[in-house]
Structure formats: structure tokens, C-alpha cells
């Protein structure tokens, strides 16, 4: 398996190169040189299989030249000890795919844990410690911190926007210690992301550290995120209407992963790109014009992204054919007031407690199904509602049950370096870690 840069298709690299140097020097993004196609009996063969079992088969399609079957087995069983259950809201028509049963209670565990496992397979062969930089709008940081905590040969620096992540999200990023460092940036997520991108292009830093990224720009976070789209299909069984996935989106890694699954041969009627008021992609789908904005702060804060880093990948998955993108993907955006109403409506109609991001996904699905009736809709539930306490408690008027693994964090002490939103400040603090 090889990868090319979206800015230069002649820039071809190996798995290790794309894994550890996730951003090509030409500032493009890595994409697979070829996309494996599903064997004819694949979809029948995964019916009723677990996430780990399906991940095993799919990882083999991608990495059979690089890894032994035993390595793949070890990778997927360690990465995916949890499931992604499909919860029925309306039989045959409306489902929620819960992606938050991993340790950080958000779907980002899936990509982060697979990537961490793959890096630990290769890190033994490398002479230098790998230093992972990651910008987070809330959930990536926790998944990456937990996925990499105590992994030998790897150190992680996490940048997060001050005051824009929830209390429990912040605890997940800042309380592990050891090989995990947290930077509290006085700015937005976009600032954090720009600081990370600048670090990869800075010669002082790239010579002091063997830098790597765990953002959704790393192709090895994206590939495993395609696995749960297959897991959803496997739970529907053999007999169902054409499937529509609604993906609550920010950086568009999750949606790109769904489109990747479709490119491998997963039968999907349509995807819904559901966003909050950071609606550059829905606007693009309407107008054909892509106009990044400064990100707006919303209730669904993990989707507050004004210039989604995977947008280029999404286009490339359609060979940059706008009409084709527009045919397969429908975009919808929603205000915070609509999101709150939806959270209450989901509770009242289905007794289902959704986080704000998941509510945006369900709103997107409902908008789509308003126009297109005969389909089986699956909205992705991207995080557990308790991660967004106290905002969600205020909405529901009572506190949402906090799973044990999250509750224990509340008493731990935050350790983070507070820095202004400038690359110079970040560089200086990083160099102190040498
Ligand atoms: C990261 C995140 C999203 C957005 O996913 P992208 O892949 O960036 O589009 C949505 N919901 C939650 C809860 C998230 O953590």
C-alpha cells in the first residue's frame, strides 16, 4: 500500500512515511494510491460480526503487504475492545449508530486507538522517540491522550482552545501526565490547528523532534473510521431499504471515512453532511463555492471548524467532480436553538438522550428524509452526552448519567501550560521539552 499527496500525485510514500509524517512537505494531504475493493461475498461474511472482527478483515485488505495476520489480529483486538451498537428509534427507518463506547466516550477513540496501535508496531524499528502534535476542539485530545498514554517511544503534545472545551474533556487531556503534555491556548481551535501545521514546517522543530500528527489529517485515523460504517450495515441484517448515513461534521474526517467505505464498495444511497452554523460545506454543496470562515462557537463545540482540513480529501474521493459530490452528499446546517429543541424532542419521542453533535446528525437525517422517504437512515452518535455536562444537564433540566470511566476523572488535577495563540510561544514551550 502506498499513498500520494493531494498537491503532487508524483509524491508517493510508504505506510510508515504516511503514518509518522502525516503531512507532506508540499502541504497536501496523503491519500491511498489505490482503494481496496470488497471481495464479492464480503458483506454477507460480516453479518453479525463484531467491530474487531470486521476491522480484522478490512485491515487485511489495506495492510496485508505490511503486516502479518497475527499483527493485524493483535492490532484490532487491542484497539477495539468495544462495539458500535446500532440503536433503533423507528424500525426500518431511523437508527443511531453509537460510536461512544470507547474509553474517551467519543468516536475519535476508533481512529486514535488504531493509529496508536499501528505506531507502536513500527516504533520499535525507529531510532528516535516520536513526538505527536495534536490540535483538538475537544474530543480528539482525550482519545489521543488515552490511546497513547504509556505507549513506549511516543510522546504527545495536545493543544486545546482555552474555555472552549467541556470540563470533563479538559480533564481527559490534562490529567494523565507522563508522556502526555497539554497546552491551553488563548485562542480558537483554528488557531491551535494553524500552530500545529506551522510546527511541521519549522526546521528548528523538525530537527529537534521526530514530529508526527494525530489529527484527522493523519490518513491512519481516517481509514479505521470507515470500519464502523460496515459494522452498521452488518447490524441491519440482509433485508433493509437503501441506507443513508447522516454524519455530524466539523473537520469532515468522519464523513470522508464514510465516503471511503462507499468507494470500497459499501452500498450507500446518500450521505448527509450535518453541521452547526459553521456551514462552509453545506454552503459549498449549494453554491459550488468553498469559502472558509473564522470558526463560530456553538453548543456542538467539537464541530466548530471554519476551514475543515479534510475537505480536500472529500473532493478527491470523488475525483474532484462537484456534480458527483452533490449527487451523493446532501448538506444541512442547524442553529443551537434547533439543536436544543431536537435534544428535547428525541427524549420525548424516543426516550433517547443525545449529545448536541448527535442531535445535529439526527436533524440532518430528518431533513433528508423529509424529501426522500424510502430509505433506512442511520445517524452517527459521535459522543456520549455526559461529556458535555453541565451544558446538557441545563438543557434536560436534570443531570445526565455519567459513566464510571468518566466520573473518576472529575477529581484529578489539571496540568497544562497556558500559552498565547502564537506559533512563537508554542515553539518556545516545545523546545523546552527537549
Ligand atoms: C470530532 C467530532 C465531530 C466532528 O467530526 P469530524 O470528523 O471532525 O467531522 C463530531 N462530533 C463529535 C462529538 C466530535 O468529537
Coordinates of C-alpha atoms and ligand atoms in Angstrom, one line a residue:
X1 CA 0.0 0.0 0.0
X2 CA 1.3 3.5 -0.9
X3 CA 0.0 7.0 -0.5
X4 CA 0.2 10.1 -2.7
X5 CA 0.0 13.8 -1.8
X6 CA -3.1 15.7 -3.0
X7 CA -0.8 18.5 -4.1
X8 CA 1.5 16.3 -6.1
X9 CA 0.5 12.9 -7.3
X10 CA 4.1 12.0 -8.1
X11 CA 4.9 12.3 -4.3
X12 CA 4.4 8.7 -3.4
X13 CA 5.2 7.4 0.1
X14 CA 5.1 4.2 2.2
X15 CA 2.8 3.3 5.0
X16 CA 5.4 4.2 7.6
X17 CA 6.0 7.6 6.0
X18 CA 2.3 8.5 5.8
X19 CA 1.8 7.2 9.3
X20 CA 4.6 9.1 11.0
X21 CA 5.0 12.2 8.7
X22 CA 1.2 12.7 8.3
X23 CA 1.5 16.0 6.5
X24 CA 3.5 16.0 3.2
X25 CA 6.0 18.9 2.9
X26 CA 4.1 20.2 -0.1
X27 CA 1.2 20.9 2.3
X28 CA -1.1 18.5 0.6
X29 CA -2.8 15.5 2.4
X30 CA -1.9 11.9 1.9
X31 CA -4.4 9.7 0.1
X32 CA -4.2 6.0 -0.7
X33 CA -2.8 5.3 -4.2
X34 CA -5.5 2.7 -4.7
X35 CA -8.6 1.9 -2.7
X36 CA -9.1 -1.8 -2.0
X37 CA -12.3 -3.2 -3.3
X38 CA -14.5 -5.5 -1.3
X39 CA -14.5 -9.2 -2.3
X40 CA -17.8 -10.4 -3.7
X41 CA -19.1 -12.1 -0.6
X42 CA -17.7 -9.5 1.8
X43 CA -21.0 -8.0 3.0
X44 CA -22.5 -11.4 3.7
X45 CA -19.4 -12.5 5.5
X46 CA -19.6 -9.7 8.1
X47 CA -23.3 -10.1 9.1
X48 CA -23.4 -10.3 12.9
X49 CA -19.6 -9.9 13.2
X50 CA -18.2 -7.6 15.9
X51 CA -16.3 -4.4 15.2
X52 CA -13.0 -6.1 15.9
X53 CA -13.8 -9.0 13.5
X54 CA -14.9 -6.6 10.7
X55 CA -11.8 -4.4 11.4
X56 CA -9.6 -7.5 11.0
X57 CA -11.0 -8.3 7.5
X58 CA -10.8 -4.6 6.4
X59 CA -7.3 -4.1 7.8
X60 CA -6.1 -7.1 5.9
X61 CA -7.4 -5.6 2.7
X62 CA -5.4 -2.5 3.4
X63 CA -2.2 -3.8 5.0
X64 CA -1.7 -7.4 4.1
X65 CA 1.6 -6.5 2.4
X66 CA 2.9 -4.8 5.5
X67 CA 1.6 -6.8 8.5
X68 CA 1.3 -10.4 9.4
X69 CA -2.2 -11.8 10.2
X70 CA -1.0 -12.1 13.8
X71 CA 0.0 -8.4 13.9
X72 CA -3.4 -7.4 12.5
X73 CA -5.2 -9.6 15.0
X74 CA -3.3 -8.0 17.9
X75 CA -3.8 -4.5 16.5
X76 CA -7.6 -4.8 16.1
X77 CA -8.3 -6.7 19.3
X78 CA -6.3 -4.2 21.3
X79 CA -7.8 -1.1 19.5
X80 CA -11.4 -2.2 19.5
X81 CA -12.4 -4.0 22.8
X82 CA -15.7 -2.1 22.5
X83 CA -18.6 -2.2 20.0
X84 CA -20.5 0.4 18.0
X85 CA -24.1 -0.6 18.6
X86 CA -27.0 0.4 16.3
X87 CA -29.9 1.6 18.3
X88 CA -33.4 1.6 16.7
X89 CA -35.5 4.7 17.0
X90 CA -38.0 3.8 14.3
X91 CA -38.0 0.2 12.9
X92 CA -36.6 0.0 9.4
X93 CA -36.2 3.8 9.0
X94 CA -34.3 5.6 11.8
X95 CA -31.3 4.4 13.7
X96 CA -28.5 5.8 15.8
X97 CA -25.0 4.3 15.4
X98 CA -23.4 4.8 18.9
X99 CA -19.7 5.4 18.4
X100 CA -19.0 6.4 22.0
X101 CA -18.4 3.1 23.8
X102 CA -14.7 3.5 23.9
X103 CA -12.6 4.9 26.7
X104 CA -12.9 8.6 25.9
X105 CA -16.6 8.3 25.1
X106 CA -16.4 9.7 21.5
X107 CA -15.9 8.2 18.1
X108 CA -12.4 9.5 17.9
X109 CA -11.3 6.5 20.0
X110 CA -11.7 4.4 16.9
X111 CA -9.2 6.3 14.8
X112 CA -6.8 7.2 17.6
X113 CA -6.5 3.7 19.0
X114 CA -5.9 2.1 15.6
X115 CA -3.3 4.7 14.8
X116 CA -1.6 4.3 18.2
X117 CA -1.5 0.5 17.7
X118 CA 0.0 0.9 14.3
X119 CA 2.6 3.3 15.6
X120 CA 3.6 1.1 18.4
X121 CA 4.1 -1.8 15.9
X122 CA 6.5 0.4 13.9
X123 CA 8.1 2.5 16.8
X124 CA 10.3 -0.4 17.9
X125 CA 12.0 -0.2 14.5
X126 CA 12.7 3.6 14.8
X127 CA 15.8 5.1 16.4
X128 CA 14.1 8.3 17.8
X129 CA 11.2 9.0 20.1
X130 CA 8.1 10.0 18.1
X131 CA 6.6 13.3 19.2
X132 CA 3.0 13.6 18.3
X133 CA 1.4 17.1 18.0
X134 CA -2.4 17.3 18.0
X135 CA -4.8 20.2 18.0
X136 CA -8.2 19.4 19.5
X137 CA -11.6 21.1 19.5
X138 CA -12.5 18.8 22.4
X139 CA -12.7 15.1 21.7
X140 CA -9.6 14.3 19.7
X141 CA -7.3 15.2 22.6
X142 CA -8.9 12.8 25.0
X143 CA -9.0 9.9 22.5
X144 CA -5.3 10.5 21.6
X145 CA -4.2 11.0 25.2
X146 CA -5.8 7.8 26.3
X147 CA -4.7 5.9 23.2
X148 CA -1.1 6.8 23.6
X149 CA -0.7 7.1 27.3
X150 CA 2.3 5.0 28.3
X151 CA 3.0 3.8 24.8
X152 CA 6.8 3.4 24.7
X153 CA 8.8 5.5 22.3
X154 CA 6.0 8.0 21.9
X155 CA 5.4 11.5 23.5
X156 CA 2.2 13.6 22.8
X157 CA 1.6 17.3 22.9
X158 CA -2.0 18.4 22.8
X159 CA -3.2 22.0 22.0
X160 CA -6.7 23.0 23.0
X161 CA -8.6 26.3 22.9
X162 CA -9.0 27.8 26.4
X163 CA -12.5 27.8 27.7
X164 CA -14.0 26.1 24.6
X165 CA -13.9 22.5 25.8
X166 CA -16.1 21.0 28.4
X167 CA -14.8 20.3 32.0
X168 CA -14.6 16.6 31.5
X169 CA -13.0 16.9 28.1
X170 CA -10.3 19.1 29.7
X171 CA -9.8 16.6 32.4
X172 CA -9.2 13.8 29.8
X173 CA -6.5 15.9 28.1
X174 CA -4.8 17.4 31.1
X175 CA -4.7 14.8 33.9
X176 CA -2.8 11.8 32.6
X177 CA 0.7 13.2 32.8
X178 CA 3.7 11.0 31.9
X179 CA 4.2 11.1 28.2
X180 CA 1.2 13.3 27.6
X181 CA 1.6 17.2 27.6
X182 CA -1.3 19.7 27.4
X183 CA -1.1 23.3 26.1
X184 CA -4.0 25.6 26.9
X185 CA -4.1 28.1 24.0
X186 CA -5.7 31.5 24.4
X187 CA -7.5 31.3 21.0
X188 CA -9.7 29.2 18.9
X189 CA -9.4 25.6 17.6
X190 CA -8.4 27.0 14.2
X191 CA -5.5 28.8 15.9
X192 CA -4.5 25.5 17.5
X193 CA -4.6 23.8 14.2
X194 CA -2.6 26.5 12.4
X195 CA 0.1 26.3 15.2
X196 CA 0.4 22.5 14.7
X197 CA 0.6 22.9 10.9
X198 CA 3.3 25.6 11.3
X199 CA 5.3 23.3 13.6
X200 CA 5.6 20.7 10.9
X201 CA 7.0 23.2 8.5
X202 CA 9.5 24.7 11.0
X203 CA 13.1 23.5 10.6
X204 CA 14.2 24.0 14.2
X205 CA 11.3 21.8 15.5
X206 CA 11.6 19.2 12.8
X207 CA 15.3 18.7 13.6
X208 CA 14.8 18.7 17.4
X209 CA 12.0 16.2 17.3
X210 CA 10.7 13.4 15.1
X211 CA 7.3 15.1 14.8
X212 CA 4.1 13.3 13.9
X213 CA 0.4 14.2 13.9
X214 CA -2.7 12.6 15.3
X215 CA -5.2 15.0 13.9
X216 CA -7.7 13.7 11.4
X217 CA -5.2 14.8 8.7
X218 CA -3.4 11.5 9.5
X219 CA -4.7 9.0 7.0
X220 CA -4.4 6.2 9.5
X221 CA -7.1 7.8 11.7
X222 CA -9.4 8.1 8.7
X223 CA -9.1 4.5 7.4
X224 CA -10.3 2.8 10.6
X225 CA -13.2 5.3 10.9
X226 CA -14.6 3.6 7.8
X227 CA -14.9 0.3 9.7
X228 CA -17.9 1.3 11.7
X229 CA -19.9 2.1 8.6
X230 CA -19.5 -1.6 7.7
X231 CA -20.4 -2.5 11.3
X232 CA -23.6 -0.5 11.0
X233 CA -24.5 -2.4 7.8
X234 CA -23.7 -5.7 9.4
X235 CA -26.2 -5.0 12.2
X236 CA -29.0 -4.1 9.9
X237 CA -29.0 -7.6 8.5
X238 CA -29.7 -8.7 4.9
X239 CA -33.1 -7.1 4.4
X240 CA -33.5 -3.3 4.5
X241 CA -34.2 -0.2 2.4
X242 CA -31.2 1.6 0.8
X243 CA -29.1 3.1 3.5
X244 CA -28.5 6.8 4.2
X245 CA -25.8 7.9 6.7
X246 CA -26.0 11.2 8.5
X247 CA -22.7 12.4 9.9
X248 CA -22.4 15.3 12.2
X249 CA -19.3 17.1 10.9
X250 CA -16.6 19.5 11.8
X251 CA -13.3 18.7 10.1
X252 CA -15.0 16.2 7.9
X253 CA -12.8 13.2 8.7
X254 CA -15.8 11.1 9.8
X255 CA -17.8 11.8 6.6
X256 CA -14.7 11.3 4.4
X257 CA -14.3 7.9 6.1
X258 CA -17.9 7.0 5.2
X259 CA -17.2 8.0 1.6
X260 CA -14.1 5.9 1.6
X261 CA -16.2 2.9 2.7
X262 CA -18.6 3.6 -0.2
X263 CA -15.6 3.8 -2.6
X264 CA -14.6 0.3 -1.3
X265 CA -18.0 -0.9 -2.3
X266 CA -20.3 -0.4 0.7
X267 CA -23.7 0.2 -0.8
X268 CA -25.0 3.7 0.3
X269 CA -27.8 5.7 -1.2
X270 CA -26.6 9.0 0.2
X271 CA -24.6 10.7 2.9
X272 CA -25.8 13.7 4.9
X273 CA -23.3 16.3 5.9
X274 CA -24.9 17.8 9.0
X275 CA -23.2 20.8 10.6
X276 CA -23.9 23.6 13.1
X277 CA -23.6 27.2 12.0
X278 CA -20.1 26.5 10.8
X279 CA -21.7 25.6 7.5
X280 CA -19.0 26.1 4.9
X281 CA -19.5 22.6 3.4
X282 CA -23.4 22.8 3.2
X283 CA -22.9 26.2 1.6
X284 CA -20.4 24.7 -0.9
X285 CA -22.9 22.0 -1.8
X286 CA -25.5 24.6 -2.5
X287 CA -23.3 27.1 -4.4
X288 CA -20.3 25.2 -5.6
X289 CA -18.1 27.8 -3.9
X290 CA -15.9 26.9 -0.9
X291 CA -15.5 29.9 1.4
X292 CA -13.7 29.2 4.7
X293 CA -14.8 31.3 7.7
X294 CA -13.4 32.1 11.2
X295 CA -15.0 29.4 13.3
X296 CA -18.1 30.3 15.3
X297 CA -18.6 29.0 18.8
X298 CA -21.7 26.7 19.2
X299 CA -23.2 24.2 21.5
X300 CA -21.8 21.3 19.4
X301 CA -18.3 22.6 20.0
X302 CA -16.4 19.6 18.6
X303 CA -17.8 20.7 15.2
X304 CA -16.7 24.4 15.5
X305 CA -14.5 24.3 12.5
X306 CA -14.4 27.1 9.9
X307 CA -12.0 25.6 7.4
X308 CA -12.3 21.8 7.5
X309 CA -9.0 20.1 7.0
X310 CA -10.4 17.0 5.3
X311 CA -12.4 19.0 2.7
X312 CA -9.7 18.4 0.0
X313 CA -9.9 14.7 0.7
X314 CA -13.6 14.6 0.4
X315 CA -13.3 16.2 -3.1
X316 CA -10.5 13.8 -4.1
X317 CA -12.7 10.8 -3.1
X318 CA -15.0 12.0 -5.9
X319 CA -12.0 12.8 -8.3
X320 CA -12.9 16.4 -7.7
X321 CA -16.2 16.0 -9.6
X322 CA -18.6 18.6 -7.9
X323 CA -21.7 17.1 -9.6
X324 CA -20.9 13.7 -8.3
X325 CA -20.3 15.0 -4.8
X326 CA -23.6 16.9 -4.9
X327 CA -25.4 13.8 -6.1
X328 CA -24.2 11.6 -3.2
X329 CA -24.0 14.2 -0.3
X330 CA -26.7 16.4 1.0
X331 CA -25.8 19.3 3.3
X332 CA -27.8 20.7 6.1
X333 CA -26.9 23.1 8.9
X334 CA -28.7 23.9 12.2
X335 CA -28.7 26.6 14.9
X336 CA -28.1 26.0 18.6
X337 CA -31.8 26.6 19.2
X338 CA -32.8 23.9 16.7
X339 CA -30.2 21.6 18.3
X340 CA -31.7 22.1 21.8
X341 CA -35.3 21.5 20.5
X342 CA -34.1 18.3 18.8
X343 CA -32.4 17.0 22.0
X344 CA -35.7 17.5 23.9
X345 CA -37.8 16.0 21.1
X346 CA -35.6 12.9 20.9
X347 CA -36.0 12.5 24.6
X348 CA -39.8 13.0 24.5
X349 CA -40.4 10.8 21.4
X350 CA -37.9 8.0 21.8
X351 CA -36.7 8.4 25.4
X352 CA -33.2 8.9 23.8
X353 CA -30.7 11.2 25.3
X354 CA -28.4 12.6 22.6
X355 CA -25.4 14.9 22.9
X356 CA -25.6 18.1 20.8
X357 CA -23.5 16.7 18.0
X358 CA -25.6 13.6 17.7
X359 CA -28.8 15.8 17.7
X360 CA -27.3 17.7 14.7
X361 CA -26.8 14.4 12.9
X362 CA -30.4 13.4 13.6
X363 CA -31.7 16.8 12.5
X364 CA -29.8 16.2 9.2
X365 CA -31.3 12.8 8.8
X366 CA -34.8 14.1 9.4
X367 CA -34.3 16.9 6.9
X368 CA -33.1 14.5 4.3
X369 CA -36.0 12.0 5.0
X370 CA -38.4 14.9 4.6
X371 CA -37.6 14.9 0.9
X372 CA -36.6 11.3 0.4
X373 CA -38.9 8.8 2.0
X374 CA -37.9 5.2 1.1
X375 CA -34.6 4.7 2.9
X376 CA -33.1 3.4 6.0
X377 CA -31.5 6.3 7.9
X378 CA -28.6 5.9 10.3
X379 CA -27.4 9.0 12.2
X380 CA -23.9 8.7 13.8
X381 CA -23.9 9.3 17.5
X382 CA -20.4 10.8 17.9
X383 CA -20.2 11.3 21.7
X384 CA -21.8 10.4 25.0
X385 CA -24.0 13.2 26.2
X386 CA -22.3 13.2 29.7
X387 CA -19.1 14.6 28.1
X388 CA -20.9 17.9 27.6
X389 CA -22.0 18.4 31.2
X390 CA -23.1 20.9 32.5
X391 CA -24.5 22.3 29.2
X392 CA -26.6 19.2 28.5
X393 CA -27.8 19.0 32.1
X394 CA -29.2 22.5 31.8
X395 CA -31.0 21.6 28.6
X396 CA -32.6 18.5 30.1
X397 CA -33.3 20.0 33.5
X398 CA -31.6 17.1 35.2
X399 CA -28.1 15.7 35.3
X400 CA -27.2 13.1 32.6
X401 CA -25.8 9.8 34.0
X402 CA -22.0 9.9 33.8
X403 CA -20.4 6.6 33.0
X404 CA -17.9 5.4 35.7
X405 CA -14.8 5.8 33.5
X406 CA -15.6 9.5 33.0
X407 CA -16.8 10.2 36.6
X408 CA -13.4 9.2 38.1
X409 CA -11.7 11.9 36.2
X410 CA -13.5 14.8 37.9
X411 CA -11.3 14.7 40.9
X412 CA -8.0 14.6 39.1
X413 CA -5.7 17.7 38.9
X414 CA -5.3 19.6 35.7
X415 CA -1.7 20.1 34.4
X416 CA -1.5 22.3 31.4
X417 CA 0.9 25.0 30.0
X418 CA -1.1 28.2 29.3
X419 CA 0.2 29.9 26.1
X420 CA -1.0 32.7 23.8
X421 CA -2.2 31.7 20.3
X422 CA 1.1 32.4 18.5
X423 CA 3.4 29.9 16.9
X424 CA 6.4 31.6 18.5
X425 CA 5.0 30.9 22.0
X426 CA 4.3 27.3 21.1
X427 CA 7.7 26.7 19.6
X428 CA 9.4 28.1 22.7
X429 CA 7.5 25.8 25.1
X430 CA 8.1 22.8 22.8
X431 CA 11.8 23.4 22.7
X432 CA 11.8 23.4 26.5
X433 CA 10.7 19.7 26.3
X434 CA 13.9 18.6 24.5
Ligands
LIG1 C1 -14.7 15.5 16.2 C2 -16.2 15.4 16.5 C3 -17.1 15.7 15.4 C4 -16.7 16.1 14.1 O1 -16.0 15.1 13.4 P1 -15.1 15.4 12.1 O2 -14.5 14.1 11.7 O3 -14.1 16.4 12.5 O4 -16.1 16.0 11.1 C5 -18.5 15.5 15.7 N1 -18.9 15.2 17.0 C6 -18.1 14.9 18.0 C7 -18.6 14.6 19.3 C8 -16.7 15.0 17.8 O5 -15.9 14.8 18.8

